[in-house]
Tab-separated table of C-alpha atoms and ligand atoms in Angstrom:
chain	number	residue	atom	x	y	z
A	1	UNK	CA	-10.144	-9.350	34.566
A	2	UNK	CA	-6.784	-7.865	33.532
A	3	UNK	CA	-6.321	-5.193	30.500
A	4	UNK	CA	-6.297	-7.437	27.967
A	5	UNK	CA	-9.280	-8.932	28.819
A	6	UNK	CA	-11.144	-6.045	29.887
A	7	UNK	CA	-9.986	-3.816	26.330
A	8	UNK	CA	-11.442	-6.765	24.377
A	9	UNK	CA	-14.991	-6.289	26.542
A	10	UNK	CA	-14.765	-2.919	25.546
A	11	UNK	CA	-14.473	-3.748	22.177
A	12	UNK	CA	-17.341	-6.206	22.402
A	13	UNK	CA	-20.120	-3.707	24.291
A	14	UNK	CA	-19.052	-0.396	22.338
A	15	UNK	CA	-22.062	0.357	19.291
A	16	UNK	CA	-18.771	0.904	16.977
A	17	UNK	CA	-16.477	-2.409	17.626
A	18	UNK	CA	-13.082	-2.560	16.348
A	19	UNK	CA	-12.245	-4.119	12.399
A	20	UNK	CA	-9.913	-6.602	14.320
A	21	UNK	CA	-10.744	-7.823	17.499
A	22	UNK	CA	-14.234	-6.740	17.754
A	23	UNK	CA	-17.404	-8.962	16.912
A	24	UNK	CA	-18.890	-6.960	14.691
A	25	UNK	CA	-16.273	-5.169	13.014
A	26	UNK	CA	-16.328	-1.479	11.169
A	27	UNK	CA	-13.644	0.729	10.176
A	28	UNK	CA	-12.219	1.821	13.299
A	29	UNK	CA	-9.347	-0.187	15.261
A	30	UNK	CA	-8.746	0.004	18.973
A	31	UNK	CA	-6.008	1.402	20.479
A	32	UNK	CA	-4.958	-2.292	21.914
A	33	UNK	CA	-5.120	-3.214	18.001
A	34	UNK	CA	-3.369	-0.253	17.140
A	35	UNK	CA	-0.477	-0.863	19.546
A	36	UNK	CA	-0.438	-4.305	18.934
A	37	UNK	CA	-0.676	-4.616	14.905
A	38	UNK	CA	1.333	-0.971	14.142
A	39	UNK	CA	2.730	0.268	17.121
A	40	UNK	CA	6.368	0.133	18.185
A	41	UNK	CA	5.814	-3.373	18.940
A	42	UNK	CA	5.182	-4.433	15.846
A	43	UNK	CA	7.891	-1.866	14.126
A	44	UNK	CA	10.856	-3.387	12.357
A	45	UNK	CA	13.831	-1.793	10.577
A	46	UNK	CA	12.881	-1.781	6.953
A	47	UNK	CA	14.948	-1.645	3.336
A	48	UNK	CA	14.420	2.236	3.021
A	49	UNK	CA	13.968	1.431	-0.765
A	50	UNK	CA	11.613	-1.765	-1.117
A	51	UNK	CA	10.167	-1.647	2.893
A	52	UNK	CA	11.547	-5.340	3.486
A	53	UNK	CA	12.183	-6.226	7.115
A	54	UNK	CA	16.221	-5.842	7.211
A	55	UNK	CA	17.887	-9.231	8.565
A	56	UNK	CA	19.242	-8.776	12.088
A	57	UNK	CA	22.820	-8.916	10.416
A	58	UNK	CA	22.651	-5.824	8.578
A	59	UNK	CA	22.549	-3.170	11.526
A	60	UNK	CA	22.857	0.026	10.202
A	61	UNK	CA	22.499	-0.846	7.077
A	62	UNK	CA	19.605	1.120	4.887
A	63	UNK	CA	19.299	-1.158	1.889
A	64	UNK	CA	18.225	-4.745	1.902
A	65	UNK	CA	20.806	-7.099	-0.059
A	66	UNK	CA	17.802	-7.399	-2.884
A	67	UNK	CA	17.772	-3.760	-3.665
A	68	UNK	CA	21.493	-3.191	-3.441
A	69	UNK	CA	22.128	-5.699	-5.883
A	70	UNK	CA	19.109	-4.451	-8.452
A	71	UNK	CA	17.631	-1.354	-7.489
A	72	UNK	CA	14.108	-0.880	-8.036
A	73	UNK	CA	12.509	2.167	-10.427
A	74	UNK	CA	11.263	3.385	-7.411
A	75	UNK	CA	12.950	5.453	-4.589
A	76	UNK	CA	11.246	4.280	-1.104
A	77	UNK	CA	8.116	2.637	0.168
A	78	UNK	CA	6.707	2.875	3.614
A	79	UNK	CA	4.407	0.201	4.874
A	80	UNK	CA	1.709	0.068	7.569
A	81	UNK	CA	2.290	-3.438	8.649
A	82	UNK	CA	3.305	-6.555	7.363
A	83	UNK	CA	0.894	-8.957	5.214
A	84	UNK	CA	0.068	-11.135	8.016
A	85	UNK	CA	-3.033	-12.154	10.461
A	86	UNK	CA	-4.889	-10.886	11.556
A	87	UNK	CA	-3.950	-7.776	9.248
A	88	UNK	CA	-4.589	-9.356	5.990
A	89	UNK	CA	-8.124	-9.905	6.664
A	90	UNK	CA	-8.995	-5.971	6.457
A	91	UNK	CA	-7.278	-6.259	3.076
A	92	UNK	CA	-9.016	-9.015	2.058
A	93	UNK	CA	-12.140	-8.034	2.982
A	94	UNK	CA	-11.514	-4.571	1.552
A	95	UNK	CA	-10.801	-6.251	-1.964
A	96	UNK	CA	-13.431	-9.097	-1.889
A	97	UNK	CA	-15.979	-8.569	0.762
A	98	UNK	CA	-17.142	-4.689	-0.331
A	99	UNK	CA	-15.984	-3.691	2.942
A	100	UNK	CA	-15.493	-0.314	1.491
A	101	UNK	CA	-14.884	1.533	4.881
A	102	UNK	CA	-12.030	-0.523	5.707
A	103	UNK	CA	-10.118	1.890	3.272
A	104	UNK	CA	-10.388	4.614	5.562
A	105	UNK	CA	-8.908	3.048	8.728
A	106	UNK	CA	-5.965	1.908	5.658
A	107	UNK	CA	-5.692	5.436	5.086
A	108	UNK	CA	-5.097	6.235	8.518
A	109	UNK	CA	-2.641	4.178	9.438
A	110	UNK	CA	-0.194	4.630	6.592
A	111	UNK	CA	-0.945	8.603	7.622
A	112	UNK	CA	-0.004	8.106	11.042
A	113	UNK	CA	3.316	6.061	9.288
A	114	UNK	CA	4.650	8.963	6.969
A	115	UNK	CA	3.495	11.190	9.558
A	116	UNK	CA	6.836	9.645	11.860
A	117	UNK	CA	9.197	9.882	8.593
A	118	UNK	CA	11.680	12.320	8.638
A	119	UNK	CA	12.070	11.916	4.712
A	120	UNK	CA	9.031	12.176	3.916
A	121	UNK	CA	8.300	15.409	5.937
A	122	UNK	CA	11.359	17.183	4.368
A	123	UNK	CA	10.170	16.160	0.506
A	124	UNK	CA	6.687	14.737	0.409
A	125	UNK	CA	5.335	13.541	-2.866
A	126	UNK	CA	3.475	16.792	-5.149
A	127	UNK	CA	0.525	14.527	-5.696
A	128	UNK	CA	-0.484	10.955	-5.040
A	129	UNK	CA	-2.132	8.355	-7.331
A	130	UNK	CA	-3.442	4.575	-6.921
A	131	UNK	CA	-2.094	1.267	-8.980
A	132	UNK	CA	-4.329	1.201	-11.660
A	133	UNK	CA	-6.853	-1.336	-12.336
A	134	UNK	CA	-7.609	-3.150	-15.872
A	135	UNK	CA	-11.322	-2.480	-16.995
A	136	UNK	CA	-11.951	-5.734	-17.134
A	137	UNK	CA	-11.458	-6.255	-13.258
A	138	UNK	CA	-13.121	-2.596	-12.305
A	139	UNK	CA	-16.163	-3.502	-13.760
A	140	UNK	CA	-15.952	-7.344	-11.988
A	141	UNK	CA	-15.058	-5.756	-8.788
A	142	UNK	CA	-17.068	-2.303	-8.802
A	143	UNK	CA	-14.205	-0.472	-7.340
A	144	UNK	CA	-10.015	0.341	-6.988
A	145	UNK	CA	-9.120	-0.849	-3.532
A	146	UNK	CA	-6.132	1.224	-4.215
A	147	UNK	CA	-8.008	4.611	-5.026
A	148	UNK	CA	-10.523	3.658	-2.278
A	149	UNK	CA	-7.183	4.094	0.241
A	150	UNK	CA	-6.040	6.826	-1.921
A	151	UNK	CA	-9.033	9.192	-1.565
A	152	UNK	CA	-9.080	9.289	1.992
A	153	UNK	CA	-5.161	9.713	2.465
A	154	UNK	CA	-5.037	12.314	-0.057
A	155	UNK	CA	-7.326	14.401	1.770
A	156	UNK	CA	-5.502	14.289	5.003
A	157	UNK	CA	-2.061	14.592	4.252
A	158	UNK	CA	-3.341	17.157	2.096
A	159	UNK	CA	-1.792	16.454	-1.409
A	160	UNK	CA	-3.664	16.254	-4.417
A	161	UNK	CA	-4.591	13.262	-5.813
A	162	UNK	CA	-5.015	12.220	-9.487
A	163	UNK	CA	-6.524	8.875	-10.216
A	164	UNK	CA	-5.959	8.744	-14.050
A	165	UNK	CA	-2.379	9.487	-13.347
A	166	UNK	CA	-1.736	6.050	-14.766
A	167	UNK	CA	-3.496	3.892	-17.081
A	168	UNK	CA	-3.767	0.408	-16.933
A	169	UNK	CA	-3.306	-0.567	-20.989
A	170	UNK	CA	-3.156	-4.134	-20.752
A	171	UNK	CA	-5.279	-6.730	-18.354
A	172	UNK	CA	-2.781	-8.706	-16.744
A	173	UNK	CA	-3.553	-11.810	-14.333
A	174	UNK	CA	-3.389	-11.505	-10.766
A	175	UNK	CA	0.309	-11.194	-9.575
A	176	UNK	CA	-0.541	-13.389	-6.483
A	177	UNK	CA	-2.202	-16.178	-9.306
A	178	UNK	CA	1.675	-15.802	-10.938
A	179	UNK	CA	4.752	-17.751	-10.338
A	180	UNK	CA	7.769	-15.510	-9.269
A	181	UNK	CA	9.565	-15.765	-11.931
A	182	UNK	CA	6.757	-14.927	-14.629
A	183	UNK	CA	5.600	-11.761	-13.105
A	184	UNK	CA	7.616	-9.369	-14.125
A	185	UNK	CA	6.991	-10.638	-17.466
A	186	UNK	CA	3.360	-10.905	-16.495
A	187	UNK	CA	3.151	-7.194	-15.370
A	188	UNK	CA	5.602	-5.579	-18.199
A	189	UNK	CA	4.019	-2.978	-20.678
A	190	UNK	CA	0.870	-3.010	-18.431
A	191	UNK	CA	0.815	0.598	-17.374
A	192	UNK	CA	1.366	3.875	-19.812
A	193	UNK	CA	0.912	7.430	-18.730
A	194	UNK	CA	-1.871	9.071	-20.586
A	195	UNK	CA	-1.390	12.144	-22.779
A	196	UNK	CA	-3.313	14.899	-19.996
A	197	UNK	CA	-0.981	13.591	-17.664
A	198	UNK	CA	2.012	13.693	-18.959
A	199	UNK	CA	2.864	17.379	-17.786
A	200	UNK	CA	1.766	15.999	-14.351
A	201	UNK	CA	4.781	13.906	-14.528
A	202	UNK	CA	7.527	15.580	-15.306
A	203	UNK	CA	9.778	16.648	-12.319
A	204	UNK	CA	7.261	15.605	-10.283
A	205	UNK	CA	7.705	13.572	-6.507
A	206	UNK	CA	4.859	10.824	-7.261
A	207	UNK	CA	3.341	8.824	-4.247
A	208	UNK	CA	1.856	5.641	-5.251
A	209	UNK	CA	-0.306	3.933	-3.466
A	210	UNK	CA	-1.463	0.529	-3.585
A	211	UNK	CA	-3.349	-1.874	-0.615
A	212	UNK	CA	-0.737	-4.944	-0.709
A	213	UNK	CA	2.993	-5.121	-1.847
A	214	UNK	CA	4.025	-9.159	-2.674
A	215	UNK	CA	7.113	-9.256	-4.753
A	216	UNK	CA	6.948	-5.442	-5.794
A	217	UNK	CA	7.168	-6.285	-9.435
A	218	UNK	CA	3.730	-4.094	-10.295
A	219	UNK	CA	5.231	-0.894	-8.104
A	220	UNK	CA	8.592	-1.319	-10.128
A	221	UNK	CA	6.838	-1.347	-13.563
A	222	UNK	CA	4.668	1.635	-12.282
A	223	UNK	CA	7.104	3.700	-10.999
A	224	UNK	CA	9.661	2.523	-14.533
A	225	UNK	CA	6.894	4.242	-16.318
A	226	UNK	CA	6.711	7.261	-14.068
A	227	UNK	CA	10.465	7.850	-14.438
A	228	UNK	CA	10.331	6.835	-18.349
A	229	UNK	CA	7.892	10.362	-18.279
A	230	UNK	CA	10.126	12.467	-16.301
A	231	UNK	CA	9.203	11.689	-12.856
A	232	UNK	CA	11.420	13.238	-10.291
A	233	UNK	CA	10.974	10.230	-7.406
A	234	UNK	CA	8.454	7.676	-7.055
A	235	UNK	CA	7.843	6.961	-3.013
A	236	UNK	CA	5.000	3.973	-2.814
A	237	UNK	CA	2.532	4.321	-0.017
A	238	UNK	CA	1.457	0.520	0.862
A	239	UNK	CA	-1.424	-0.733	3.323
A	240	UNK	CA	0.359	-4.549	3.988
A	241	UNK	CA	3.831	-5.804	2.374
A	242	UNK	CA	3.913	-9.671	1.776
A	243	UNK	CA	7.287	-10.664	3.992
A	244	UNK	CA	9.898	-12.864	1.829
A	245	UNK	CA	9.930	-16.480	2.506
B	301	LIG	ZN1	-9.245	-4.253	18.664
B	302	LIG	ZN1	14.973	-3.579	-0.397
């Protein structure tokens, strides 16, 4: 039996089986999947601003051509993996299967990401809040698969977190349900900062974190908002970013 094999056994017998490879699945991953999925393996050199894979002809550079040419309201975002198999299936079961734990092993990944960033360890965010959701889809879904990943990250990198940092003010349709070039109109005047918060804001290093990044229209409208209040930086903490086609 070689490793491979014999890891994937192990996954099978233990009582606590891996999210990924594992039959029966919980919120832990195993350190093949780990390797595999987020290690340096899977590690490519990403737009420091919008956390898409640079092109193999732009060594050295920092900035994808994208953000260069219209930079986003936000300063950085630092991904755990792409939005790919078998990765997207914790994130879709996370958002439509109630697999609430899956959030945690979210959590740790992205902590084990920033955790590796020089730039983040020499100015980490003050405090860290989720993309909203409308009421509308709260109350369909029961929970924020955003705030879900929030919570636990919060508490381990140790920064406060403040869930009503932003309001959603207007229910907007899915981004994903969208064509590309309607969403930003889709998403626009969707998020306001809400009076208590406001002196939250101001000068402030805002994380914000979210489970999946597709075109990055909703971060750039959230973190527009953020700066519109005073925000200092806006650094988006993302589970799974969509690659571009
Ligand atoms: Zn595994
Ligand atoms: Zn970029």
């Amino acid at each position: 039996m070689n490793g491979n094999l014999l890891q994937r056994a192990i996954c099978l017998l233990l009582p606590t089986s891996c999210a990924l490879c594992g039959a029966g699945g919980d919120d832990t991953l195993c350190a093949e999947c780990v390797a595999q999925f987020f290690g340096a393996a899977a590690a490519v050199p990403r737009c420091a601003c919008c956390a898409n894979p640079l092109g193999s002809g732009s060594v050295g550079a920092t900035l994808c051509g994208h953000c260069l040419a219209h930079r986003p309201a936000y300063d950085r975002t630092l991904v755990a993996s792409d939005y790919a198999l078998p990765v997207d299936q914790l994130v879709l079961q996370l958002k439509f299967g109630h697999r609430l734990a899956l959030a945690a092993l979210m959590a740790r990944r992205l902590v084990a990401v920033v955790q590796q960033d020089d730039a983040w360890l020499a100015d980490p965010p003050a405090l860290l809040c989720p993309v909203p959701l409308g009421p509308r889809r709260l109350a369909q879904r029961g929970y924020n698969q955003a705030l879900e990943i929030a919570r636990p990250l919060a508490r381990a990198l140790g920064i406060a977190l403040q869930a009503r940092l932003v309001a959603r003010v207007r229910e907007t349709a899915a981004q994903s349900s969208v064509a590309p070039e309607r969403r930003r109109a889709n998403i626009a005047g969707a998020f306001a900062v809400p009076a208590p918060a406001l002196a939250l804001v101001r000068g402030r290093h805002i994380g914000v974190v979210d489970d999946v990044m597709t075109s990055g229209g909703t971060l750039d409208e959230m973190a527009a908002v953020l700066k519109r209040h005073g925000a200092a930086r806006v650094t988006n903490l993302v589970f799974a970013r969509t690659p571009p086609h």
